[in-house]
CSV table of N, CA, C and O in Angstrom, one decimal:
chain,number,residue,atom,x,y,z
A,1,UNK,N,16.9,1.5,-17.6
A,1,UNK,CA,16.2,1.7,-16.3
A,1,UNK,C,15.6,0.4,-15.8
A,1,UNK,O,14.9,0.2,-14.8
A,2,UNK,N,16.1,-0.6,-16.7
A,2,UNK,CA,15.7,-2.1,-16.1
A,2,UNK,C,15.7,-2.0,-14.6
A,2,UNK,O,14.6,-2.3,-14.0
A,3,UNK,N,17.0,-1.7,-13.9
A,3,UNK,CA,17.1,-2.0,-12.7
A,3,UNK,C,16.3,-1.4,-11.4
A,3,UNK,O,16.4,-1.6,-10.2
A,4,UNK,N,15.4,-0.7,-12.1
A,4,UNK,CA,14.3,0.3,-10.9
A,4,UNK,C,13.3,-0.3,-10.1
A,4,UNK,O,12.4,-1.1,-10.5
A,5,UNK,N,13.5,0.0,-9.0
A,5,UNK,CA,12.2,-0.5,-8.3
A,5,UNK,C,11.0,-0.8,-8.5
A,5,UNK,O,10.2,0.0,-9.0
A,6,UNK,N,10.7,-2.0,-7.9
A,6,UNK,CA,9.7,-2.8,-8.5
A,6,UNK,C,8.4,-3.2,-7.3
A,6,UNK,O,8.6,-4.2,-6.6
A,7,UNK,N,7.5,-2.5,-7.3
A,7,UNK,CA,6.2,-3.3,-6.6
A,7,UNK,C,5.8,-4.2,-7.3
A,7,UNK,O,5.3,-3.9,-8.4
A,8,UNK,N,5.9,-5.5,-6.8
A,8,UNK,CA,4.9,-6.7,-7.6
A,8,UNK,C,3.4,-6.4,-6.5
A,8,UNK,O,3.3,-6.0,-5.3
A,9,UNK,N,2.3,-6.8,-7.5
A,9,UNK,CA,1.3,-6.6,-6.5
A,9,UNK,C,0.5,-7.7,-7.3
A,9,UNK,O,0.6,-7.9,-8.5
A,10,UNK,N,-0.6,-8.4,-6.2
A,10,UNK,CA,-1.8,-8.9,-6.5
A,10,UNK,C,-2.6,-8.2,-6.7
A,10,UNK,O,-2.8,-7.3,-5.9
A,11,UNK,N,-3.6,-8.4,-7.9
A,11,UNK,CA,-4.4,-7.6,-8.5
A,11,UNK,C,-5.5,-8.6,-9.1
A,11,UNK,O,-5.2,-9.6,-9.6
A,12,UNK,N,-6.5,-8.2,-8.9
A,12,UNK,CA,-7.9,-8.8,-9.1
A,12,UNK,C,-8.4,-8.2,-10.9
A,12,UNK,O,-7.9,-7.1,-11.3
A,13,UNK,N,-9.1,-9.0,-11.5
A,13,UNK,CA,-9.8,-8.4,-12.7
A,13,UNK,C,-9.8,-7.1,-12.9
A,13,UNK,O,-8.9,-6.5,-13.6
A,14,UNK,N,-11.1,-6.3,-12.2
A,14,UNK,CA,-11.0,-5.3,-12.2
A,14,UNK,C,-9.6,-4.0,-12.4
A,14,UNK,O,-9.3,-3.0,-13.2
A,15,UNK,N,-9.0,-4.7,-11.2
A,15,UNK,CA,-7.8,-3.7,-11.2
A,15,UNK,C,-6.8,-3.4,-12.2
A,15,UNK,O,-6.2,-2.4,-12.6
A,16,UNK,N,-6.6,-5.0,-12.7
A,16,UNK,CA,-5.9,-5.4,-13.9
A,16,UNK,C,-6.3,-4.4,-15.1
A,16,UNK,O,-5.6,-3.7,-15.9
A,17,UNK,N,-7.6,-4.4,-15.1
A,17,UNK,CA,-7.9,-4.1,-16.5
A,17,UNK,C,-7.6,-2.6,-16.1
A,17,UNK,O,-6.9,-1.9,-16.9
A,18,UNK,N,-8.2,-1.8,-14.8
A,18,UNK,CA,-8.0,-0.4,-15.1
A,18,UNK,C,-6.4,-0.2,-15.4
A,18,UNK,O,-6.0,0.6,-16.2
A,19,UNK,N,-5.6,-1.1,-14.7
A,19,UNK,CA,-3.9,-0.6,-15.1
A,19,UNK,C,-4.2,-0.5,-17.0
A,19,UNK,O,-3.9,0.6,-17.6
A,20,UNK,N,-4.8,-1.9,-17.9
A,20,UNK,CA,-4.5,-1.6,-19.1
A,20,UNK,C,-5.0,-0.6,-19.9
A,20,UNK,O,-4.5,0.1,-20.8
A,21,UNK,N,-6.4,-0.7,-19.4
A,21,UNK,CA,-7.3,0.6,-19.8
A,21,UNK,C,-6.8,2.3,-19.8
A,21,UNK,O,-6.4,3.0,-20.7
A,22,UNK,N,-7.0,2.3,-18.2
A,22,UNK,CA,-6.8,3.9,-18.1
A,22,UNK,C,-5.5,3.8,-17.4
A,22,UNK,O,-5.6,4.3,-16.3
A,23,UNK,N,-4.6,3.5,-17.5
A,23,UNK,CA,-3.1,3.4,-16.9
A,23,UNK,C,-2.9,3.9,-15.7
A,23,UNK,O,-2.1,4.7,-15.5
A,24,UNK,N,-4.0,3.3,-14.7
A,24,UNK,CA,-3.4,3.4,-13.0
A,24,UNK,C,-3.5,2.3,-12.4
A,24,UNK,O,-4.0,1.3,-12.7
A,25,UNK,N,-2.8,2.4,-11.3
A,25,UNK,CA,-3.1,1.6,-10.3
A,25,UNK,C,-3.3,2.3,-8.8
A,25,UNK,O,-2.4,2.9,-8.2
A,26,UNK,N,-4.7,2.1,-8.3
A,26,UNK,CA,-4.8,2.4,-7.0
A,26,UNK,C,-4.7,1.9,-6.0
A,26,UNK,O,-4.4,0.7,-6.0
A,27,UNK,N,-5.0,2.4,-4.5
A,27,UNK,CA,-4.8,1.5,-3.5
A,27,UNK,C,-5.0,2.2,-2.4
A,27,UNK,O,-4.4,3.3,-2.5
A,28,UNK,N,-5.7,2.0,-1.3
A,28,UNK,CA,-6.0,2.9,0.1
A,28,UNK,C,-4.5,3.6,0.1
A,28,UNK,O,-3.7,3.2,-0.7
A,29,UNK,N,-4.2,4.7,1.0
A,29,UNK,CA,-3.2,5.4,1.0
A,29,UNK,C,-3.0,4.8,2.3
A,29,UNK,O,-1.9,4.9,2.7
A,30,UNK,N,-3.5,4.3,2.9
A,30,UNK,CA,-3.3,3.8,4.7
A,30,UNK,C,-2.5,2.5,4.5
A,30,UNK,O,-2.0,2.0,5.6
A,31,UNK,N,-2.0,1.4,2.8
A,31,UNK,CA,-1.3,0.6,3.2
A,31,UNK,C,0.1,1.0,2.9
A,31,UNK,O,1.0,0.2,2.9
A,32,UNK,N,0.3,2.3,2.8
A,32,UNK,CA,1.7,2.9,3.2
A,32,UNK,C,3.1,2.1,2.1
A,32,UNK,O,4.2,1.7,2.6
A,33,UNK,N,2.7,2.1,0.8
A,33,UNK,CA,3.3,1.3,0.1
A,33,UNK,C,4.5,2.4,-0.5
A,33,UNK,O,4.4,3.6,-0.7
A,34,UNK,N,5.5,1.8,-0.6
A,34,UNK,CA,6.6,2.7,-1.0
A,34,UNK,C,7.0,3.2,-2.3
A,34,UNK,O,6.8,2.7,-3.4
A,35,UNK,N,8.0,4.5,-1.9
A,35,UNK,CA,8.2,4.8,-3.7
A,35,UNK,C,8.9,3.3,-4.5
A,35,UNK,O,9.9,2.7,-4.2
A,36,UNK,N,8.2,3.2,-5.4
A,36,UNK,CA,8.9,2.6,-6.8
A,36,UNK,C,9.0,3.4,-8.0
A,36,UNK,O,8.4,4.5,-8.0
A,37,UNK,N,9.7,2.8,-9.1
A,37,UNK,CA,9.4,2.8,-10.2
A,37,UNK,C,8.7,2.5,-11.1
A,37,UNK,O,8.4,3.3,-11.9
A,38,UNK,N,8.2,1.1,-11.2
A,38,UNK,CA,7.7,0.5,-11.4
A,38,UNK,C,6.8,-0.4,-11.2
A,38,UNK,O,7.4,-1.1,-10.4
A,39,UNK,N,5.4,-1.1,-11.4
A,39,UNK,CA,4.4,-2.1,-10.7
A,39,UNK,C,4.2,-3.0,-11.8
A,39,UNK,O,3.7,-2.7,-12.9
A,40,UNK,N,5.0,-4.8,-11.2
A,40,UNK,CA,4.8,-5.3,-11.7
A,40,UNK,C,3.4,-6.3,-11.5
A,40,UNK,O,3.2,-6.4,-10.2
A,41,UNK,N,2.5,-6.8,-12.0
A,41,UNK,CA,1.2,-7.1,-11.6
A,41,UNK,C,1.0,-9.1,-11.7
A,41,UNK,O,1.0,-9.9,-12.6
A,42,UNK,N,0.7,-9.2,-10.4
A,42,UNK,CA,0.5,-10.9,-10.3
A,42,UNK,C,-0.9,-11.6,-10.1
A,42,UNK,O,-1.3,-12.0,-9.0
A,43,UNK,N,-1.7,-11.9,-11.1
A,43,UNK,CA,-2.9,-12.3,-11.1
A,43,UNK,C,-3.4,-13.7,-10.8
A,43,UNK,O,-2.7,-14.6,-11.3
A,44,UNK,N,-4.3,-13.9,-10.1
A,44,UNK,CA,-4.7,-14.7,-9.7
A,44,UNK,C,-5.3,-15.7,-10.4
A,44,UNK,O,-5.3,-15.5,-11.6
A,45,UNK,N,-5.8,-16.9,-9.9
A,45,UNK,CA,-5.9,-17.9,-10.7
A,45,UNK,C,-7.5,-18.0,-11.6
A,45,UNK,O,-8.6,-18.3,-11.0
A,46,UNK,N,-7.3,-17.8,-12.9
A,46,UNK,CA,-7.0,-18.9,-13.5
A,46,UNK,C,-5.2,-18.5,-13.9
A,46,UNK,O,-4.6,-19.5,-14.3
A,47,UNK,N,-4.8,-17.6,-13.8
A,47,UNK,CA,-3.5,-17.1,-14.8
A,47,UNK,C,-2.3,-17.6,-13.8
A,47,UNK,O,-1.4,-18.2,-14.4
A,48,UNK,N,-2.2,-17.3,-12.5
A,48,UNK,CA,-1.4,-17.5,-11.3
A,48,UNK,C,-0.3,-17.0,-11.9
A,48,UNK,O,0.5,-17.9,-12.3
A,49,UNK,N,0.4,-15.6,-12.1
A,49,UNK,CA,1.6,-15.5,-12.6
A,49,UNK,C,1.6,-14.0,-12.8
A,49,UNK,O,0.6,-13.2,-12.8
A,50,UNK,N,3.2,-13.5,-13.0
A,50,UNK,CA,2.8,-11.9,-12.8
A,50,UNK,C,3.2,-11.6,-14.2
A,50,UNK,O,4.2,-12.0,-14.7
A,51,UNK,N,2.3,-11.0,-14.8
A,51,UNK,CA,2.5,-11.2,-16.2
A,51,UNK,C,2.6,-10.3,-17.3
A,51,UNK,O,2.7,-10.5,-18.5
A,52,UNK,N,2.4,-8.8,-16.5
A,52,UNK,CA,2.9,-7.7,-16.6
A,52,UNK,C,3.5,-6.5,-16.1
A,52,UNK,O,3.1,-6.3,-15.0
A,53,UNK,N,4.4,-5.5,-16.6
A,53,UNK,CA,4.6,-4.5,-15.7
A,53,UNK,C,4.5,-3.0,-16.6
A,53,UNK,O,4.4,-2.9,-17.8
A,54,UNK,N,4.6,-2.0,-15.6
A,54,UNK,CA,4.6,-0.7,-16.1
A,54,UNK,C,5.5,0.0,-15.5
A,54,UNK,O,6.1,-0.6,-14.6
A,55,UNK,N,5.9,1.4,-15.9
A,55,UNK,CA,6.7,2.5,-15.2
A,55,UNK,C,5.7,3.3,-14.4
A,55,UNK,O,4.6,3.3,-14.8
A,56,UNK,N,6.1,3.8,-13.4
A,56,UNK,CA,5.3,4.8,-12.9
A,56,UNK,C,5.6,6.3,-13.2
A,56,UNK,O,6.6,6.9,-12.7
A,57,UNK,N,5.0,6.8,-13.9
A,57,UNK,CA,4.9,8.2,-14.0
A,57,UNK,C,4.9,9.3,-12.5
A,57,UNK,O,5.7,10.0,-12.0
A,58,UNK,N,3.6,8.9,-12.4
A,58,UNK,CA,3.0,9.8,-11.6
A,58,UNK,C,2.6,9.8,-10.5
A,58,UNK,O,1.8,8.9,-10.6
A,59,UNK,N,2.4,10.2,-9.1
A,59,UNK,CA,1.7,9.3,-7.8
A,59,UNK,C,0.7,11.0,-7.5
A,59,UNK,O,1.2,12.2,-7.3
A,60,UNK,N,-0.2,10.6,-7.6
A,60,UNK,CA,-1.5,11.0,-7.0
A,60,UNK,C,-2.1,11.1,-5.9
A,60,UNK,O,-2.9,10.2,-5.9
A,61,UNK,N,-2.3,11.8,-4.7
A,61,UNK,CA,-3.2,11.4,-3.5
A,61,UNK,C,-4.4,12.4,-3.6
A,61,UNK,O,-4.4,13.6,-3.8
A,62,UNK,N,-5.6,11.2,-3.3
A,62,UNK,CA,-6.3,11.6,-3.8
A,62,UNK,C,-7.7,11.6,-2.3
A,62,UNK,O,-8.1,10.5,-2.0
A,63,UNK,N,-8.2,12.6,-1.8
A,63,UNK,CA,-9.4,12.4,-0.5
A,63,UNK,C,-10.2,11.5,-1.2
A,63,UNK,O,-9.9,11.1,-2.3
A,64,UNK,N,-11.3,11.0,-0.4
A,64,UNK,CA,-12.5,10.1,-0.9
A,64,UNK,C,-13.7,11.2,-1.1
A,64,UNK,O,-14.6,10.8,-1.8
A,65,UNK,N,-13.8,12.3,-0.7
A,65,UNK,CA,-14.5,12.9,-0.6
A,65,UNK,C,-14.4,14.6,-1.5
A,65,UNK,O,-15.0,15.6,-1.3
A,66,UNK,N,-13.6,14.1,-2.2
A,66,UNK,CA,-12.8,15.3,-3.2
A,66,UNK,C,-14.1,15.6,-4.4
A,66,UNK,O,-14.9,14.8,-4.7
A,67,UNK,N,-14.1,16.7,-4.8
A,67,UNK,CA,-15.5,16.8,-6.1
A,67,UNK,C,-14.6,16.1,-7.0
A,67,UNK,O,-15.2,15.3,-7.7
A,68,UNK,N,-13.5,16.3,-7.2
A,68,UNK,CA,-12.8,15.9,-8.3
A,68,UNK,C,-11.8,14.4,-8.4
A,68,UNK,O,-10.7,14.1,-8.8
A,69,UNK,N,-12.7,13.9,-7.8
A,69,UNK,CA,-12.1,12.2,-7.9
A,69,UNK,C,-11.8,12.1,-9.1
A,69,UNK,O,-12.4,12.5,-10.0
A,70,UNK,N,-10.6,11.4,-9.2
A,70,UNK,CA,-10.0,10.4,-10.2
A,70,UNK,C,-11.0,9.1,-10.7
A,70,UNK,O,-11.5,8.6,-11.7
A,71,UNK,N,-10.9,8.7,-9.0
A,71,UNK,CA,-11.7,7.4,-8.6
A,71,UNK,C,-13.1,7.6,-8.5
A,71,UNK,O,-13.5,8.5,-7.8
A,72,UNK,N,-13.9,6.7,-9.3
A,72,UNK,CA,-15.5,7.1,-8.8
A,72,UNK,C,-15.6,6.2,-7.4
A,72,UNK,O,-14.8,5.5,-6.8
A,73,UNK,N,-17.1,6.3,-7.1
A,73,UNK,CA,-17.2,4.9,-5.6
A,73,UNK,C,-17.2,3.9,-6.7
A,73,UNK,O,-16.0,3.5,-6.8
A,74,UNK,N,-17.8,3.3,-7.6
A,74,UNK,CA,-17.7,1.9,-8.2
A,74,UNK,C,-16.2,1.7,-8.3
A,74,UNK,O,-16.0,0.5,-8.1
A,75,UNK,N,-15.1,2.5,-8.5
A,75,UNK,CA,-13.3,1.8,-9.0
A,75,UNK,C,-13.5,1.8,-7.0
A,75,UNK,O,-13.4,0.7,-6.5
A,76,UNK,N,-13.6,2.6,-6.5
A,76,UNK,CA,-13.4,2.3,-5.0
A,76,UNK,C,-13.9,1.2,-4.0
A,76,UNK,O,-13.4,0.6,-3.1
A,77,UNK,N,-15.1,1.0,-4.5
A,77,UNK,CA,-16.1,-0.5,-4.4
A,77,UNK,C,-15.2,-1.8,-4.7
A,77,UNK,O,-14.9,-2.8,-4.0
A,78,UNK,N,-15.0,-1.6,-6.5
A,78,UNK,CA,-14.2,-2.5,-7.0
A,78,UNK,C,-12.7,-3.0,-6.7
A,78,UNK,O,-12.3,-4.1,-7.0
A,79,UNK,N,-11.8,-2.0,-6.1
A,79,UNK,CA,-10.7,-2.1,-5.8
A,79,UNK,C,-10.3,-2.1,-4.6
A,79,UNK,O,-9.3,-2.8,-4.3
A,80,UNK,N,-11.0,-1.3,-3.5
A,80,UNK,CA,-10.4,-1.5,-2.4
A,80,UNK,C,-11.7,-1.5,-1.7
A,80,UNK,O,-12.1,-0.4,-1.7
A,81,UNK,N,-12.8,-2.4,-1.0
A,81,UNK,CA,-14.3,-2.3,-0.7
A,81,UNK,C,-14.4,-2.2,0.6
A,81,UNK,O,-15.5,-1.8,1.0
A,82,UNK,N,-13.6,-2.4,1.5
A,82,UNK,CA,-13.5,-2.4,3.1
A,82,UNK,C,-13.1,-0.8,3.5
A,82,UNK,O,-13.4,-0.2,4.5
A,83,UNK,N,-12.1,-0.5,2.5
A,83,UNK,CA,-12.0,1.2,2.5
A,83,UNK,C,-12.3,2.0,1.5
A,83,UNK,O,-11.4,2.7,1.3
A,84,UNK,N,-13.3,2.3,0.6
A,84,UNK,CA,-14.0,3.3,0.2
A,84,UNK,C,-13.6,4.5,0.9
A,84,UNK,O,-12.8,5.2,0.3
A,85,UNK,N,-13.9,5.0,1.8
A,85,UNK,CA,-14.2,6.4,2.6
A,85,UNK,C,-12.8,6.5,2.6
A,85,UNK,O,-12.8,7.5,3.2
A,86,UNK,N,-11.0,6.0,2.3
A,86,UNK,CA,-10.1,6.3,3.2
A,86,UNK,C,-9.7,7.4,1.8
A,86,UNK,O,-10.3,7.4,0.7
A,87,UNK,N,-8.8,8.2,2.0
A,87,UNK,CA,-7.8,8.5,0.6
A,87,UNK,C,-7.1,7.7,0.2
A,87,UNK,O,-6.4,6.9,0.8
A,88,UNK,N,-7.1,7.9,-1.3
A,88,UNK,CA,-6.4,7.0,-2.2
A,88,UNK,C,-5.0,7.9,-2.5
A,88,UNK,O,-4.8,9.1,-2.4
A,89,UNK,N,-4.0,6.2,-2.9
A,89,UNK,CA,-2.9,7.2,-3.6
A,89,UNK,C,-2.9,5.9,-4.9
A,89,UNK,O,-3.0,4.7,-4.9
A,90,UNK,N,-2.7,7.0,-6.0
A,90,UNK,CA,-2.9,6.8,-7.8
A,90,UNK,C,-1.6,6.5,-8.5
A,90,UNK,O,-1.1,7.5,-9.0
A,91,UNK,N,-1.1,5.6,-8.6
A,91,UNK,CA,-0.1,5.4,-9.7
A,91,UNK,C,-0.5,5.5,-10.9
A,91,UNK,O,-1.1,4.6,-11.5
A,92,UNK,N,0.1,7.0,-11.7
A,92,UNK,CA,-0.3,6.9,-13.1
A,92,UNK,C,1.1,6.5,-13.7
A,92,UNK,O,2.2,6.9,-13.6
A,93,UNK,N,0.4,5.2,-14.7
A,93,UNK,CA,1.3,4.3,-15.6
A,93,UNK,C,1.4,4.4,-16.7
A,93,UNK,O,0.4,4.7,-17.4
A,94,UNK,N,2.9,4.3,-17.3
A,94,UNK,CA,3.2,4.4,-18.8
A,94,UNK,C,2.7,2.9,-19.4
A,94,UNK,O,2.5,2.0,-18.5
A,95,UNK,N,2.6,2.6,-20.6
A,95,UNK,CA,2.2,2.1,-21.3
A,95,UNK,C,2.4,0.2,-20.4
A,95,UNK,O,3.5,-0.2,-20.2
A,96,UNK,N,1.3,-0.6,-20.0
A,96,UNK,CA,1.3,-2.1,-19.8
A,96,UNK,C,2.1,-2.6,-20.8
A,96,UNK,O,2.2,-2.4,-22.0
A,97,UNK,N,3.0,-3.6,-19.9
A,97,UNK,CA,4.3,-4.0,-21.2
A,97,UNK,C,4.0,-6.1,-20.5
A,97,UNK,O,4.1,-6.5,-19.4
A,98,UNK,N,3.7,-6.8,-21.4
A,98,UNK,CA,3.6,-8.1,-20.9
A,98,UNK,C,5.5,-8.7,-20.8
A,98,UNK,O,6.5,-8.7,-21.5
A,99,UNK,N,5.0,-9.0,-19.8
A,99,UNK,CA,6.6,-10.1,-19.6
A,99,UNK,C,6.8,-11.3,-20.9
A,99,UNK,O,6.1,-12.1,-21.3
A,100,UNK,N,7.7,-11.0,-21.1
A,100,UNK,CA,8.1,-12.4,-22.6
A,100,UNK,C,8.0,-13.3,-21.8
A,100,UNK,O,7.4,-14.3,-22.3
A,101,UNK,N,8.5,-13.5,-20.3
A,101,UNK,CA,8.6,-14.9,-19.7
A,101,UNK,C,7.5,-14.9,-18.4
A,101,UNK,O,8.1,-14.9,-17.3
A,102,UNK,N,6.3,-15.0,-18.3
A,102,UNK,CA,5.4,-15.1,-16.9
A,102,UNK,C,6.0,-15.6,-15.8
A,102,UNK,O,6.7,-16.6,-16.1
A,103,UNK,N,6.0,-15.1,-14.5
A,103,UNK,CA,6.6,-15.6,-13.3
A,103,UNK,C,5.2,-16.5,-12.9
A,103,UNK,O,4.1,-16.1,-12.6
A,104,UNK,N,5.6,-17.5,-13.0
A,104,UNK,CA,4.9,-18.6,-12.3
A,104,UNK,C,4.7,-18.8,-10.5
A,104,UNK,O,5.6,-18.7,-9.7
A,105,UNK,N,3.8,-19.0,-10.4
A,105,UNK,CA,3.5,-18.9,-8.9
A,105,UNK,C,3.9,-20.2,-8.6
A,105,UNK,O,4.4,-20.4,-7.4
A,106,UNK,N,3.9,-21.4,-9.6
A,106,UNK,CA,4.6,-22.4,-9.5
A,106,UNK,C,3.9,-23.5,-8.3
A,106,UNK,O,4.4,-24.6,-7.9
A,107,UNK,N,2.8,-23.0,-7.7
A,107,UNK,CA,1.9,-23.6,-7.1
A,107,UNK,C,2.7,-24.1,-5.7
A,107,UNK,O,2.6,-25.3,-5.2
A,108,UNK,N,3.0,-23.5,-5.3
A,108,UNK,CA,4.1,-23.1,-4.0
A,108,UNK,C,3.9,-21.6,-3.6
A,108,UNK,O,3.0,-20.9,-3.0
A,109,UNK,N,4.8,-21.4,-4.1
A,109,UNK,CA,4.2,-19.6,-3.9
A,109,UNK,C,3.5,-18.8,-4.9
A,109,UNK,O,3.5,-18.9,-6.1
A,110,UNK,N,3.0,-18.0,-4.2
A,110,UNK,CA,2.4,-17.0,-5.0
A,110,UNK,C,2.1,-15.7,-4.2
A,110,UNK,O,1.6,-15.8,-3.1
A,111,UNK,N,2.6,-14.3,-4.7
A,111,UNK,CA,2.0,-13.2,-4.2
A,111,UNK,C,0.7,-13.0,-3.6
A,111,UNK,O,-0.2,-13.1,-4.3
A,112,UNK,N,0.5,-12.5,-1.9
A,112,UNK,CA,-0.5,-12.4,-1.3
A,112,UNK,C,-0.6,-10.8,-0.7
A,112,UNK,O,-1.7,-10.3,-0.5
A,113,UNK,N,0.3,-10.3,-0.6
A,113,UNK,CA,0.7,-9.1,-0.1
A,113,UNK,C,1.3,-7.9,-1.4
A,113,UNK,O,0.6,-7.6,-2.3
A,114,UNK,N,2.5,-7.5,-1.2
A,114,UNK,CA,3.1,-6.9,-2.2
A,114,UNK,C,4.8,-7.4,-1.5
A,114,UNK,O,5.1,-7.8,-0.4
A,115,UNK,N,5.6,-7.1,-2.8
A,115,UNK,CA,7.2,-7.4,-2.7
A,115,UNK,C,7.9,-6.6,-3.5
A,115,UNK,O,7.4,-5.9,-4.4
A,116,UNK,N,9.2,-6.7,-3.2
A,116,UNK,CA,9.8,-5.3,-3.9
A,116,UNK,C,10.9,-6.2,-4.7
A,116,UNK,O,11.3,-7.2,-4.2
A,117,UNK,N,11.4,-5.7,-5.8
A,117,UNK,CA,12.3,-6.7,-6.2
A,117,UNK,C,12.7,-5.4,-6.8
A,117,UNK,O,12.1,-4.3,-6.6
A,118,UNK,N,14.1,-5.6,-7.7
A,118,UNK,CA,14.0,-4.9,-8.9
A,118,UNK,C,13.7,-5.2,-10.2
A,118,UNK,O,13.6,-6.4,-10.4
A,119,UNK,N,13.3,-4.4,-11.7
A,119,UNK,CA,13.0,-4.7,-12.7
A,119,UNK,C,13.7,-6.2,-13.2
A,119,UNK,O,13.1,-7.2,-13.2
A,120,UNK,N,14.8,-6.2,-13.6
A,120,UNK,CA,15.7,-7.5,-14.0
A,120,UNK,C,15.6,-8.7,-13.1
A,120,UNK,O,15.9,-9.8,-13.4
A,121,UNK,N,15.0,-8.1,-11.7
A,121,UNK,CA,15.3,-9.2,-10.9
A,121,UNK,C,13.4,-10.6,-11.8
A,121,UNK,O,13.1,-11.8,-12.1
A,122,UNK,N,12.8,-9.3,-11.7
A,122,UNK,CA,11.4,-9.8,-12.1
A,122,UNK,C,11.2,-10.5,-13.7
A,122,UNK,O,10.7,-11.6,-13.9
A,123,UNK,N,11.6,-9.6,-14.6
A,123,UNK,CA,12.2,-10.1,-16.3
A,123,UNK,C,13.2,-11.7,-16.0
A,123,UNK,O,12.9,-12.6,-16.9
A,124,UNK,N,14.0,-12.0,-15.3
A,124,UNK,CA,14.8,-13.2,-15.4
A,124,UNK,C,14.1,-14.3,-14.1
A,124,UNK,O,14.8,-15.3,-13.9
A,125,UNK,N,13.5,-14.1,-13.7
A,125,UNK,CA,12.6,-15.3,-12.4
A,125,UNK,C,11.9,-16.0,-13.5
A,125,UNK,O,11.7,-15.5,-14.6
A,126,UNK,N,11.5,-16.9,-13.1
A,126,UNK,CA,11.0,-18.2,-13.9
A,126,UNK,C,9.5,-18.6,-13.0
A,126,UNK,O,8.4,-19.0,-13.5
A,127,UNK,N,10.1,-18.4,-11.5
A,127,UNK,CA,8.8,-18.5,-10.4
A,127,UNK,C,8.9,-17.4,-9.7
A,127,UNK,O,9.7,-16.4,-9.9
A,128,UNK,N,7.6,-17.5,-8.5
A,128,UNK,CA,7.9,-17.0,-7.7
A,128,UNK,C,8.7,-17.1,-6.7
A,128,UNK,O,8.8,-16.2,-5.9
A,129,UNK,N,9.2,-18.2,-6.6
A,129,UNK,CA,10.0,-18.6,-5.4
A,129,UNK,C,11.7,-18.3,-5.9
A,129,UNK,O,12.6,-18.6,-5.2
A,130,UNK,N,11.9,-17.6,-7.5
A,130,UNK,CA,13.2,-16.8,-7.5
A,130,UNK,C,12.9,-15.6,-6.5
A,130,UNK,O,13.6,-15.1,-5.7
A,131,UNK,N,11.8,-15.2,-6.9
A,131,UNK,CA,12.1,-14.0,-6.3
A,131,UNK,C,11.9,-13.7,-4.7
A,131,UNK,O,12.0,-12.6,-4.1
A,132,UNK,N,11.8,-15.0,-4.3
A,132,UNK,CA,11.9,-15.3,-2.6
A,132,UNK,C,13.4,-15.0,-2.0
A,132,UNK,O,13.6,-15.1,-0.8
């Protein structure tokens, strides 16, 4: 299933760790991000490189105002702070798997947005600018 769809995303501390911790990834539901399979994750500097990925299980949508949040306000504070109040949609993830080979941002490019690649495409890139 190497070859499945792939969100690479920029992800901050925080977010990083809830992917390793509690195996999600969130994100306002208003940036309209598409089905994948998988989210591969590109961290910022000091690491500059995407340096892990997961499968996606599960997608979640979730109100802000639900009794039964997933998300407390602090993961909503911490991850998305300009929208708190919007609904979230939840990527629940199978097990953080680190890349044998880091995609280097290569100090040219680096993920600012999100991009779609496939799995293999992201496992054999060296930089980011393969996957340009």
């Amino acid at each position: 299933m190497d070859s499945g769809r792939t969100l690479i995303v920029s992800v901050g501390d925080y977010s990083f760790k809830q992917a390793a911790e509690r195996g999600i990834y969130a994100f306002p539901s208003s940036y309209g991000r598409d089905h994948c399979d998988f989210v591969a994750f590109y961290r910022g500097k000091p690491v500059g490189a995407i340096t892990h990925y997961a499968e996606v299980q599960e997608v979640i949508e979730e109100e802000a105002d639900e009794k039964t949040n997933f998300l407390d306000q602090t993961d909503r504070a911490l991850m998305f702070p300009e929208r708190v109040d919007e609904p979230a949609t939840i990527f629940k993830l199978g097990e953080l798997i680190e890349l044998d080979n880091p995609v280097s941002s290569d100090g040219e490019n680096w993920i600012q947005s999100v991009m779609y690649r496939n799995l293999e495409d992201v496992k054999e890139a060296d930089t980011i600018s393969d996957l340009m």
